Short mmCIF file of C-alpha atoms and ligand atoms in Angstrom, two decimals:
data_model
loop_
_atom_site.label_atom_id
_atom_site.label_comp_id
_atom_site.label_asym_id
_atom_site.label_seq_id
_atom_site.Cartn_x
_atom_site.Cartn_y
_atom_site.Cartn_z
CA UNK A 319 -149.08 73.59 14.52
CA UNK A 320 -145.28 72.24 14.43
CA UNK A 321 -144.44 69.74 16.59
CA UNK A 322 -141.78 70.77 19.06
CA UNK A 323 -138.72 67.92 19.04
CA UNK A 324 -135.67 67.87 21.53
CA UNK A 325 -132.63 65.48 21.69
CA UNK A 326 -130.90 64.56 24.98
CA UNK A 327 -127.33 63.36 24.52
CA UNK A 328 -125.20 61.31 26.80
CA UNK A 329 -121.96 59.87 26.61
CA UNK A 330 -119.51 59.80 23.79
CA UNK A 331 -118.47 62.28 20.32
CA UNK A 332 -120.36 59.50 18.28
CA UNK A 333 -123.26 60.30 20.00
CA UNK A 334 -123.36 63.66 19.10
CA UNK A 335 -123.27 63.24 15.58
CA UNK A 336 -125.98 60.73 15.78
CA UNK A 337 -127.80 63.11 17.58
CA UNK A 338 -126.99 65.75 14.66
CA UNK A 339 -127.96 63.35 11.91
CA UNK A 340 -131.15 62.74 14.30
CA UNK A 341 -132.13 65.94 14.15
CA UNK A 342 -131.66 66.46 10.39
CA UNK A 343 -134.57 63.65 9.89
CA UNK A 344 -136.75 65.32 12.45
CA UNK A 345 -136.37 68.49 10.86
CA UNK A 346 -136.97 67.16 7.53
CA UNK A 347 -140.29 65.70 9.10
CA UNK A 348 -141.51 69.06 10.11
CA UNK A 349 -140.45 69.49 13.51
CA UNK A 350 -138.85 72.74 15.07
CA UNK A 351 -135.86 71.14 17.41
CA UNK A 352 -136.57 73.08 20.90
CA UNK A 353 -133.32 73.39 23.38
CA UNK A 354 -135.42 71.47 26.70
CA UNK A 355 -138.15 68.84 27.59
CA UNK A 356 -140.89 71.53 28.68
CA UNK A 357 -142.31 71.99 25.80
CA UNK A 358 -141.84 69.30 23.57
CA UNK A 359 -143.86 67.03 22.06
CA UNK A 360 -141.27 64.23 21.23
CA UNK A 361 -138.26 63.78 23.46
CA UNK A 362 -135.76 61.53 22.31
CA UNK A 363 -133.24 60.13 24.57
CA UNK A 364 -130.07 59.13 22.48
CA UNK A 365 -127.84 56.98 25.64
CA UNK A 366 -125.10 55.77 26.47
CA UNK A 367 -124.20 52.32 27.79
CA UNK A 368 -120.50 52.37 28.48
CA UNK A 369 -120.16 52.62 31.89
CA UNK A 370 -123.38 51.88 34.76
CA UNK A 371 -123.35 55.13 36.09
CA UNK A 372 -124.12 56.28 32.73
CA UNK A 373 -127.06 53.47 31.68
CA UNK A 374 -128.61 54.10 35.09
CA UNK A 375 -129.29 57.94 33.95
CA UNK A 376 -131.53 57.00 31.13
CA UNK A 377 -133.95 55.66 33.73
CA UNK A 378 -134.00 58.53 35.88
CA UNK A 379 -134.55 60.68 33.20
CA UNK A 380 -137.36 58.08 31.69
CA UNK A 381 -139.04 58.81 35.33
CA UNK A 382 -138.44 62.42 35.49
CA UNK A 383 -140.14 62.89 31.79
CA UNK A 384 -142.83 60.13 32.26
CA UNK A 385 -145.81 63.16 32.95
CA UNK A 386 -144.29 64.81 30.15
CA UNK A 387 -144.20 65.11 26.42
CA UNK A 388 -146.23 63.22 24.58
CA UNK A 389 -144.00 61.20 22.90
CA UNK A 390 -140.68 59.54 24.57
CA UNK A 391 -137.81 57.97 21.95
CA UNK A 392 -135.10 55.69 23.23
CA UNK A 393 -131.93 55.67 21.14
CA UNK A 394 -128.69 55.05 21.19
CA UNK A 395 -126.21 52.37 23.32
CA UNK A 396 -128.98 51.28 25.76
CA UNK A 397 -131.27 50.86 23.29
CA UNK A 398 -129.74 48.21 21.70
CA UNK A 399 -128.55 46.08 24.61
CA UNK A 400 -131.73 46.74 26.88
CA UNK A 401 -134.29 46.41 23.62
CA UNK A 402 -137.76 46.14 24.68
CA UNK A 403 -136.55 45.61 28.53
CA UNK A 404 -136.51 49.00 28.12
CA UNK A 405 -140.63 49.68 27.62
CA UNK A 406 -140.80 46.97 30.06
CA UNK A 407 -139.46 48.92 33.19
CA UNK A 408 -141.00 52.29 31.94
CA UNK A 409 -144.01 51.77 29.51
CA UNK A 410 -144.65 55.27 28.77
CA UNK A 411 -141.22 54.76 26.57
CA UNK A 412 -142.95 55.00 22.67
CA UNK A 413 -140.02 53.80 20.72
CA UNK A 414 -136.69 51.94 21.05
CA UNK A 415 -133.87 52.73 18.03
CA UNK A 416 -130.60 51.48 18.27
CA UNK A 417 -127.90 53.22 17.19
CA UNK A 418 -127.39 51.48 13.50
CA UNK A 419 -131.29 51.79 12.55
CA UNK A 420 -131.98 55.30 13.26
CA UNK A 421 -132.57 55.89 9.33
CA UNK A 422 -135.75 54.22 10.27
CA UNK A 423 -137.28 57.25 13.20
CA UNK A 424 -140.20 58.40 11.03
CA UNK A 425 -141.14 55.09 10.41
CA UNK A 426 -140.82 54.50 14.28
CA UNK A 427 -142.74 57.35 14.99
CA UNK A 428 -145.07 57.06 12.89
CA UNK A 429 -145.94 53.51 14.24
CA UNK A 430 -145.63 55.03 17.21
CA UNK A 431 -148.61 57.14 16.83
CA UNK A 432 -150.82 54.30 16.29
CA UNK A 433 -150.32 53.19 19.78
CA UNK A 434 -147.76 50.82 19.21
CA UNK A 435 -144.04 50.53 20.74
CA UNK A 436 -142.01 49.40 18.35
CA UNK A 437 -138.58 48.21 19.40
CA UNK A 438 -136.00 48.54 16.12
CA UNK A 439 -132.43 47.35 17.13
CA UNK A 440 -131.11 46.23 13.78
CA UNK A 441 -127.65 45.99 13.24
CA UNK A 442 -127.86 45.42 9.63
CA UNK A 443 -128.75 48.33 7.62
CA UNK A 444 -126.39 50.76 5.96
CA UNK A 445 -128.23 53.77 7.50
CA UNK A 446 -125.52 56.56 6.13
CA UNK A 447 -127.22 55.35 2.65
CA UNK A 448 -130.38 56.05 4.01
CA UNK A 449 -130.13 59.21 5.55
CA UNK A 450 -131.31 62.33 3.70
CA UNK A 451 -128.25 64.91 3.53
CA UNK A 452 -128.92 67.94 5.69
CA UNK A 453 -129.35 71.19 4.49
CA UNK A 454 -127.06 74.16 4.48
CA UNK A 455 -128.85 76.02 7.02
CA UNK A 456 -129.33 73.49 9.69
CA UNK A 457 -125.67 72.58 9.39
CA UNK A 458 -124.43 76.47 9.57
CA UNK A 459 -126.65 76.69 12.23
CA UNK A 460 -123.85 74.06 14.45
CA UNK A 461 -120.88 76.68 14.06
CA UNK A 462 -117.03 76.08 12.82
CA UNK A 463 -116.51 72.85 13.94
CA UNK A 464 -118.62 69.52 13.64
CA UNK A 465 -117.74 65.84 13.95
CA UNK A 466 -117.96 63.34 10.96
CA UNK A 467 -118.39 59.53 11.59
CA UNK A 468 -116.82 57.88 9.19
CA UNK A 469 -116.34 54.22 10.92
CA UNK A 470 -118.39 52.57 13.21
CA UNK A 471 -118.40 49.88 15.87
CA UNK A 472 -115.30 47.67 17.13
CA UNK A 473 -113.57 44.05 16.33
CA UNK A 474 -111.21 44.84 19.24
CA UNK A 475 -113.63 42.76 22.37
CA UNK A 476 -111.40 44.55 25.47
CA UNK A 477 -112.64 42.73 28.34
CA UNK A 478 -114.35 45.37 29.56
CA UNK A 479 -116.23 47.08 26.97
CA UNK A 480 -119.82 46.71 25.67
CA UNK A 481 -119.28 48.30 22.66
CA UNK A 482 -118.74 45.34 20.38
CA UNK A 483 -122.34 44.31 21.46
CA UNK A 484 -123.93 47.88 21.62
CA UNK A 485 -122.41 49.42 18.25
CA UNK A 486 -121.36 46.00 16.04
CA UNK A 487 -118.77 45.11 14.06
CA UNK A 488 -116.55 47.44 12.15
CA UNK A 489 -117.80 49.05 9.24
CA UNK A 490 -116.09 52.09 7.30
CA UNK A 491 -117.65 54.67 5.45
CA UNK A 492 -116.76 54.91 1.75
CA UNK A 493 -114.44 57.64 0.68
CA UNK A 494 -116.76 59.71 -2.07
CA UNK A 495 -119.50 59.69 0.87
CA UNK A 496 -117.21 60.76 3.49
CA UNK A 497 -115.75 63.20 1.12
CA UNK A 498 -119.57 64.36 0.12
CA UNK A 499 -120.14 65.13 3.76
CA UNK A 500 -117.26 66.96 4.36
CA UNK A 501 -117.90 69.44 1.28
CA UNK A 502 -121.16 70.37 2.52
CA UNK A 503 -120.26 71.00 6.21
CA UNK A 504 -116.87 72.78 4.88
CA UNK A 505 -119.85 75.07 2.25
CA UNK A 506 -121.94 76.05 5.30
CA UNK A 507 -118.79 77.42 7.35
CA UNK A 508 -117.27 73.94 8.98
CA UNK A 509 -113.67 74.88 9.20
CA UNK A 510 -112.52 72.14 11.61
CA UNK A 511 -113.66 68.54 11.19
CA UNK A 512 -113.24 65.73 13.80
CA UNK A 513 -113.46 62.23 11.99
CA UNK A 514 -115.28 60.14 14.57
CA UNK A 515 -115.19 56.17 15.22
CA UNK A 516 -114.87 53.66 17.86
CA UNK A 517 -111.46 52.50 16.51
CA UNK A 518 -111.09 55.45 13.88
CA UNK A 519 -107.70 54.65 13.29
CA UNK A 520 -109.27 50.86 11.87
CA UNK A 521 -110.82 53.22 8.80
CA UNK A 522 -110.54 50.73 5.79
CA UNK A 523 -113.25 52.42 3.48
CA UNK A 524 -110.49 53.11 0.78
CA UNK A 525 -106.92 53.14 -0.09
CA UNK A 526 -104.83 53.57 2.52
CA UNK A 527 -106.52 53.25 5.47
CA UNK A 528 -106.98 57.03 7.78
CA UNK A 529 -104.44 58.20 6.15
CA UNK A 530 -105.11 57.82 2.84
CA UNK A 531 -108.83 59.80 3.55
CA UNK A 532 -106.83 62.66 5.96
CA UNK A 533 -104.78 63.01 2.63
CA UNK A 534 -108.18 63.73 0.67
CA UNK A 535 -109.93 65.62 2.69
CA UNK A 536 -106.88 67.94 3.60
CA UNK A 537 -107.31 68.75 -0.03
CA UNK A 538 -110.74 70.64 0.52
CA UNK A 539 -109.38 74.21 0.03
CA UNK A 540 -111.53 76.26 2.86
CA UNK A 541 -111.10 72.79 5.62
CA UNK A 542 -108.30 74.30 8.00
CA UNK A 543 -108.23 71.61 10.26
CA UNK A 544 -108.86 68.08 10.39
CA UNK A 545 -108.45 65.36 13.96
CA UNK A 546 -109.19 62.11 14.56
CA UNK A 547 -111.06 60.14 17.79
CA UNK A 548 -110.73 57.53 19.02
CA UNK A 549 -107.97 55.32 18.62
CA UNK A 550 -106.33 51.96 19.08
CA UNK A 551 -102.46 51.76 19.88
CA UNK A 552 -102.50 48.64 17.29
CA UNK A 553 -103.89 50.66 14.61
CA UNK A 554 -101.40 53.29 15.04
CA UNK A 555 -99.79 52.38 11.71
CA UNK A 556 -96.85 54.16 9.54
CA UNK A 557 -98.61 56.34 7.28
CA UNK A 558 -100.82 57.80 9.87
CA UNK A 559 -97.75 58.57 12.26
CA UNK A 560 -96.02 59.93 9.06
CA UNK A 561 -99.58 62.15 8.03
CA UNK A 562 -98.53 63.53 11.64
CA UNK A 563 -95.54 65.02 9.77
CA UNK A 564 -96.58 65.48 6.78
CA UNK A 565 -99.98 67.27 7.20
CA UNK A 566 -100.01 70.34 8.00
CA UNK A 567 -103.99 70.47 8.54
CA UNK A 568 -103.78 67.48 10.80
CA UNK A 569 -103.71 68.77 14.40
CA UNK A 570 -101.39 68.33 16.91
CA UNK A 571 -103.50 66.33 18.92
CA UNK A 572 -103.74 62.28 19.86
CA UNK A 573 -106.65 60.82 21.96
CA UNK A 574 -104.44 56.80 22.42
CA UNK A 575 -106.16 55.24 25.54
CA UNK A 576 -104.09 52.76 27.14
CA UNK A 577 -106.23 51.89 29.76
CA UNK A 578 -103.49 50.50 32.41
CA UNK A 579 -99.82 50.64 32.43
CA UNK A 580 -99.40 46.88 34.02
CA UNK A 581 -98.59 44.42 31.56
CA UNK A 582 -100.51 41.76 33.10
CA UNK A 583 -103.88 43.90 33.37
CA UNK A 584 -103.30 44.94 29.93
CA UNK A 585 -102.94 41.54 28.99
CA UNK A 586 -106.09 40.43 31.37
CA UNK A 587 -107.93 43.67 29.34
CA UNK A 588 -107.32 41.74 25.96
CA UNK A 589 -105.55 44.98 24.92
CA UNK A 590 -103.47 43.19 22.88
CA UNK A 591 -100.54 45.62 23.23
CA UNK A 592 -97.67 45.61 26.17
CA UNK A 593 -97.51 48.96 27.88
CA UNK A 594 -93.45 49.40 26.34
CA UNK A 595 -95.26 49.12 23.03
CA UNK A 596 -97.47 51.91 23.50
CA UNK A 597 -94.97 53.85 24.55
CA UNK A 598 -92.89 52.99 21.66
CA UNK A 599 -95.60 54.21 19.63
CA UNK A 600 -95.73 57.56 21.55
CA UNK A 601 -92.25 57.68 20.74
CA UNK A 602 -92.77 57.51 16.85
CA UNK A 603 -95.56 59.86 16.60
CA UNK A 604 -93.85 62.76 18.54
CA UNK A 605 -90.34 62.31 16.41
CA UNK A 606 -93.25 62.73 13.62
CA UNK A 607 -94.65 66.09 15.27
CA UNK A 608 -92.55 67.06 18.20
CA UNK A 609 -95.44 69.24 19.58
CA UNK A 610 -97.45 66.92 19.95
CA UNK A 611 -100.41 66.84 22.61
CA UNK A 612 -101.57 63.66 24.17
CA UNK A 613 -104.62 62.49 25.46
CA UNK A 614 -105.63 59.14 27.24
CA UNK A 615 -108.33 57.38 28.40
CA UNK A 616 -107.63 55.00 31.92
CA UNK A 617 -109.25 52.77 33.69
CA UNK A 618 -108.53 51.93 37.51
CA UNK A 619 -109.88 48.70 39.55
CA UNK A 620 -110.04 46.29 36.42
CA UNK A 621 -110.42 42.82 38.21
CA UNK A 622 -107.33 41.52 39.67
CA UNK A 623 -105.53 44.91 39.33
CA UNK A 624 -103.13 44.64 42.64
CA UNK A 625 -101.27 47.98 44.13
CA UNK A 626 -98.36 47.52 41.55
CA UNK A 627 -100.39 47.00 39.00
CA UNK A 628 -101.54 50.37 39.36
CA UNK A 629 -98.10 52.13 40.53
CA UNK A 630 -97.21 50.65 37.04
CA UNK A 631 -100.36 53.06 35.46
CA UNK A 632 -98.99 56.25 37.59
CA UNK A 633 -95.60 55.69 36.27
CA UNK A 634 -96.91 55.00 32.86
CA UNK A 635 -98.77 58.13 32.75
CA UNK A 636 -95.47 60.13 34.30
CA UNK A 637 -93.12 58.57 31.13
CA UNK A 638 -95.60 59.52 28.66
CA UNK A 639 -97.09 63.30 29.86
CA UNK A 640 -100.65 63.86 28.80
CA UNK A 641 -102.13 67.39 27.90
CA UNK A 642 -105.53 65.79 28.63
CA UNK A 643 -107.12 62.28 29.80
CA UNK A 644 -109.96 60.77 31.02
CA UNK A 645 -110.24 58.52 33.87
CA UNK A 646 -112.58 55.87 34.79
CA UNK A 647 -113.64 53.55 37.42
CA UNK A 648 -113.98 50.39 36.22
CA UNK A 649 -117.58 49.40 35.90
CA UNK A 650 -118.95 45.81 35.35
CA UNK A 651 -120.50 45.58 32.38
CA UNK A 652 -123.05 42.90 31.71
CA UNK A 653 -122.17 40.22 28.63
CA UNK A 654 -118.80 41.63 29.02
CA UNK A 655 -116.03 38.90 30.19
CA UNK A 656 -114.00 40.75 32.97
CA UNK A 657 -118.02 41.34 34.45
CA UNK A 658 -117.92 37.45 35.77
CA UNK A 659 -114.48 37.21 36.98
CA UNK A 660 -114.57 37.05 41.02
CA UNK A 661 -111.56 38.79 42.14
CA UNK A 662 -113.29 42.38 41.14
CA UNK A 663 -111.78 45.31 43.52
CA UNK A 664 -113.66 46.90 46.31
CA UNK A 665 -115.31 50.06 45.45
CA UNK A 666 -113.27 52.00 47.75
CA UNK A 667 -110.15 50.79 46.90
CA UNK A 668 -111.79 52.04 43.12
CA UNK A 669 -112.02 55.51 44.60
CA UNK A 670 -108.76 56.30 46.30
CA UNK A 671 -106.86 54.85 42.99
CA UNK A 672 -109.23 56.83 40.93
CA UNK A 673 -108.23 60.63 42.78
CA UNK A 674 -104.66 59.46 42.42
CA UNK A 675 -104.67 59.14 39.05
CA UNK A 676 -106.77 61.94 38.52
CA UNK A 677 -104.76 64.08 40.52
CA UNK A 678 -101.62 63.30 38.79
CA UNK A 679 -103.13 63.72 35.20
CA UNK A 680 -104.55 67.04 36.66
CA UNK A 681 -101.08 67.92 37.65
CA UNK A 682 -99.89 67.42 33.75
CA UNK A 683 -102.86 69.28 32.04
CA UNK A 684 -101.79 72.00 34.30
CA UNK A 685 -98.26 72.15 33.40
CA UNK A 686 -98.93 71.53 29.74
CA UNK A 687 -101.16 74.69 29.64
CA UNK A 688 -99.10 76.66 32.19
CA UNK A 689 -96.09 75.23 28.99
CA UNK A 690 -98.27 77.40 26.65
CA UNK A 691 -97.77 80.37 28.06
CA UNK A 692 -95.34 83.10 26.27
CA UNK A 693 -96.06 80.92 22.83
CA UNK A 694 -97.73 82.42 19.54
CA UNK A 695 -100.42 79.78 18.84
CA UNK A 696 -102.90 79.47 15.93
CA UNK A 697 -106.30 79.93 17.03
CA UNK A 698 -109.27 79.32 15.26
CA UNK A 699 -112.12 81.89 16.76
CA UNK A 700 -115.58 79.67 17.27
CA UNK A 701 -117.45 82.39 18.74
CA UNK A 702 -118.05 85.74 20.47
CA UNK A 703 -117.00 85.70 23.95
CA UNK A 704 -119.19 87.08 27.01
CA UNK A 705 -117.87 90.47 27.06
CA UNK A 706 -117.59 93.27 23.95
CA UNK A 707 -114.61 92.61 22.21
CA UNK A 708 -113.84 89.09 23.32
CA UNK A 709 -113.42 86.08 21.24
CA UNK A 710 -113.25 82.35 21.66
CA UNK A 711 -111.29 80.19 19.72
CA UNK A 712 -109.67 76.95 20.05
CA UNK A 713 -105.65 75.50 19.74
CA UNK A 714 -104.09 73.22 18.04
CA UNK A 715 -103.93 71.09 21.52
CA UNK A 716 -107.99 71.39 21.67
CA UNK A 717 -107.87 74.10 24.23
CA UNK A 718 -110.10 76.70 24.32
CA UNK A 719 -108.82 80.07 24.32
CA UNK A 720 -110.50 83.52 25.40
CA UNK A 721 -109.17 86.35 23.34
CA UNK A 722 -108.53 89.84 23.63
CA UNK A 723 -109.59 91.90 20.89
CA UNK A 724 -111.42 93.55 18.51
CA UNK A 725 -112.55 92.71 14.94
CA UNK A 726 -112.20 88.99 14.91
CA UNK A 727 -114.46 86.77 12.69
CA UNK A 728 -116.15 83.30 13.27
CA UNK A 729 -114.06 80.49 11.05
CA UNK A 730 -110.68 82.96 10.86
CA UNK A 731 -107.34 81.65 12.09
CA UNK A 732 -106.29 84.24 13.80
CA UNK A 733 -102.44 84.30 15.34
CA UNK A 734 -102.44 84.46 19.57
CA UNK A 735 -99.70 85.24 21.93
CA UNK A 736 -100.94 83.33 24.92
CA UNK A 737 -100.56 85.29 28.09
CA UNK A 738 -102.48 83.05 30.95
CA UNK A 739 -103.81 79.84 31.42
CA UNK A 740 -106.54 78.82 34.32
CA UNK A 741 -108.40 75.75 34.68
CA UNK A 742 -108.85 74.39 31.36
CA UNK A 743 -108.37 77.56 29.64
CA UNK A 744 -106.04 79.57 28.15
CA UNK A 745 -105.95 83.19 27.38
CA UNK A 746 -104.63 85.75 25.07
CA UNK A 747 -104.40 88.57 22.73
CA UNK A 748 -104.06 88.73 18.62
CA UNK A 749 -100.77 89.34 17.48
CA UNK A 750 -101.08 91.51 14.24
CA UNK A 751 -103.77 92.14 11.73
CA UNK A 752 -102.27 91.31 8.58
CA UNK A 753 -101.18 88.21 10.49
CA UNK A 754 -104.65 87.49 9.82
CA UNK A 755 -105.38 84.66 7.06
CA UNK A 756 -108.21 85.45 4.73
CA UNK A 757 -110.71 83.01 4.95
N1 LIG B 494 -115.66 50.56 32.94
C1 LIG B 494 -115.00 51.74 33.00
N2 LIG B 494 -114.58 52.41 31.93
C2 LIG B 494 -114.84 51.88 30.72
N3 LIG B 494 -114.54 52.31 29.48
C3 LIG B 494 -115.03 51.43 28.60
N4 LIG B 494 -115.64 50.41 29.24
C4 LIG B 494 -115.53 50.68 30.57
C5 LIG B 494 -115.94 49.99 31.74
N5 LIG B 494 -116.59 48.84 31.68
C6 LIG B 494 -113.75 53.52 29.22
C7 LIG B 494 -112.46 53.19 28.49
C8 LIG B 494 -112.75 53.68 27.09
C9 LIG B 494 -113.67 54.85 27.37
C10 LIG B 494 -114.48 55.29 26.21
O1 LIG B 494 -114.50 54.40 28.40
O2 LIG B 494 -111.42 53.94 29.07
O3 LIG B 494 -111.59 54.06 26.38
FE1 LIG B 495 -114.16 49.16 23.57
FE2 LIG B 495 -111.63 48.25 23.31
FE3 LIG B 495 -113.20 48.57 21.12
FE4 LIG B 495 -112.29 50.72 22.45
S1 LIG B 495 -111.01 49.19 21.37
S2 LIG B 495 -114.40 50.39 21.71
S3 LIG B 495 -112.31 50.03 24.57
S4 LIG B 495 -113.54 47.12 22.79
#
């Protein structure tokens, strides 16, 4: 009989291609990949350790699954800083992975079988090399768009972030392998690629750094679209604020976190960058492509952070104008430095600055979507929508967007006067037929 597999994903975009590339090897072993717990016999939990609210999930699913499948996986984030603490606090775990040795899961499970719980969290191996490619079908089976790692891990140590510890160093992918990857995606109907990496815009695996590889892999002929996440302000340099002009498959779209607007928290962050320099960056890249959308990530209540420290985030975030962000209390993580300082802000103090923020950012997704409105926008159709007739398709900002029509196909760019926008979503109808491009 096959055995029944199913991954559980938390966190971040990296994750998800892990998971992909996960279930490529299990596949390849023989199992059928099942979409819940009930009835499989290997569920592997691929986590995330970025934040505690998000670690602490792994062991309430660990307790909620412990009567269940036969065999339980931990990958991922808090696999690799919890280890074997891990099988401690909930022995019916069978295996541990971390996130740069999961090349090795038959190997794992196979040892697993015996009895034995082995705990692999090496940081050493090149697994891309080791990883069989995945076939046509079980790609085409993920739909027009997919994520592509092509660097991994961080040199950057902000004060607050684990994942220097959890994911490594940075290492790039080569070119020919990224470029390998890409092709095969772009045969089984990928039409949109997002090039993943902790500090993606740090991509040194050939000549010219991100640039240099958006410049190749523009030149796949069926590839419509190409975007990048996530980024560092420092690594922000020339030629990728010039592909921004230059590249017409590049999308309109920049996920920059900032993290604070005070110079002094940004400073006590180890950001490295003063908040006028980000925004002198911002600057740059929109003379490069006017319509640009921005995206953020924030974090409220870092230690020490007084009241005008965080009136100087708010009025950041009101000079810049984000399409998008994401907003975070700040969460003490351990090994981290910021975890042992002793002036750390009172949870409730967290809270009130955290639906402040969120409110305002709210506010300017709002208006940036309301801003779309009346415009003719490029969208690329992903799927059938709920009713007969209707399609969904995404923007060039990352939106998605419910159309009104008949006779669209999955992968076509199809040309859409938007005519409402609610929530996170916009809506529309085609604009002519022969408007239409052919692929
Ligand atoms: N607490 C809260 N948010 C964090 N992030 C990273 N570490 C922490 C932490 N300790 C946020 C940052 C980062 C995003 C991926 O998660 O905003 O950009
Ligand atoms: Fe974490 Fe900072 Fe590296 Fe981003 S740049 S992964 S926030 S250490």
């Amino acid at each position: 009989m096959t055995k029944r597999a199913f991954i559980k994903s938390f966190g971040c975009q990296m994750n998800v291609y892990d998971a992909a590339r996960m279930a490529d090897q299990l596949t390849a072993e023989g199992y059928e990949m099942v979409p819940t717990a009930d009835d499989a016999d290997l569920v592997l939990l691929n986590t995330c350790h970025i934040r505690e609210k998000a670690a602490e999930k792994v062991y309430s699913e660990l307790g909620r699954l412990k009567d269940g499948p036969a065999m339980i996986g931990v990958a991922g984030c808090v696999a690799q800083a919890e280890g074997d603490e891990i099988i401690k606090r909930q022995p019916r775990v069978s295996f541990v992975v971390g996130p740069q040795a999961y090349h090795k899961l038959p190997s794992l499970i196979a040892e697993a079988q015996t009895g034995a719980q082995p705990v692999e969290t090496d940081l050493a191996d090149d697994k891309f090399a080791a990883l069989a490619a995945p076939t046509r079908r079980v790609i085409a089976s993920r739909g027009v768009t997919a994520f592509l790692t092509v660097q991994e891990g961080c040199d950057k140590f902000c004060a607050f972030c684990v994942v220097p510890y959890t994911r490594g160093a940075e290492v790039s992918r080569p070119v020919a392998e990224i470029v390998e990857e890409a092709e095969r995606l772009v045969a089984a109907g990928v039409r949109e690629i997002t090039l993943l990496g902790q500090n993606v815009n740090a991509y040194s695996g050939g000549d010219g750094g991100l640039a240099g590889l958006i410049t190749v892999l523009a030149a796949i002929p069926d590839l419509k679209r190409l975007r990048f996440t996530t980024s560092h302000p420092l690594d922000m340099d020339e030629a990728l604020i010039a592909a921004h002009r230059d590249e017409p498959k590049l999308m309109p779209y920049l996920h920059l976190p900032v993290q604070a607007g005070s110079d002094s928290i940004l400073k006590a962050m180890n950001r490295k960058h003063t908040a006028a320099q980000y925004v002198d960056i911002i600057q740059k890249v929109r003379a490069a492509r006017p319509d640009l959308a921005l995206s953020g990530d924030f974090i409220v209540g870092f230690p020490g952070e007084t009241d005008e420290d965080f009136e100087a985030t708010l009025s950041l975030v009101e000079t810049v104008g984000y399409a998008s962000a994401y907003s975070f209390k700040y969460s003490p993580r351990p090994g981290t430095p910021a975890a042992l300082r002793d002036d750390q802000v009172p949870e409730p103090v967290k809270s009130a600055r955290l639906t402040k923020l969120q409110a305002l950012l709210a506010a300017q997704q709002k208006a940036f979507n309301a801003g779309c409105v009346g415009r003719t926008l490029p969208i690329l159709i992903e799927k059938a929508g709920r009713r007969e007739g209707q399609w969904v398709g995404r923007s060039p900002y990352l939106q998605p967007v419910h159309i009104q029509d008949g006779g669209e196909t999955i992968g076509d760019t199809v040309n859409v006067e938007i005519t409402g926008a609610e929530g996170n979503s916009l809506f529309g109808v085609a604009v002519a037929a022969s408007q239409k491009d052919a692929a």
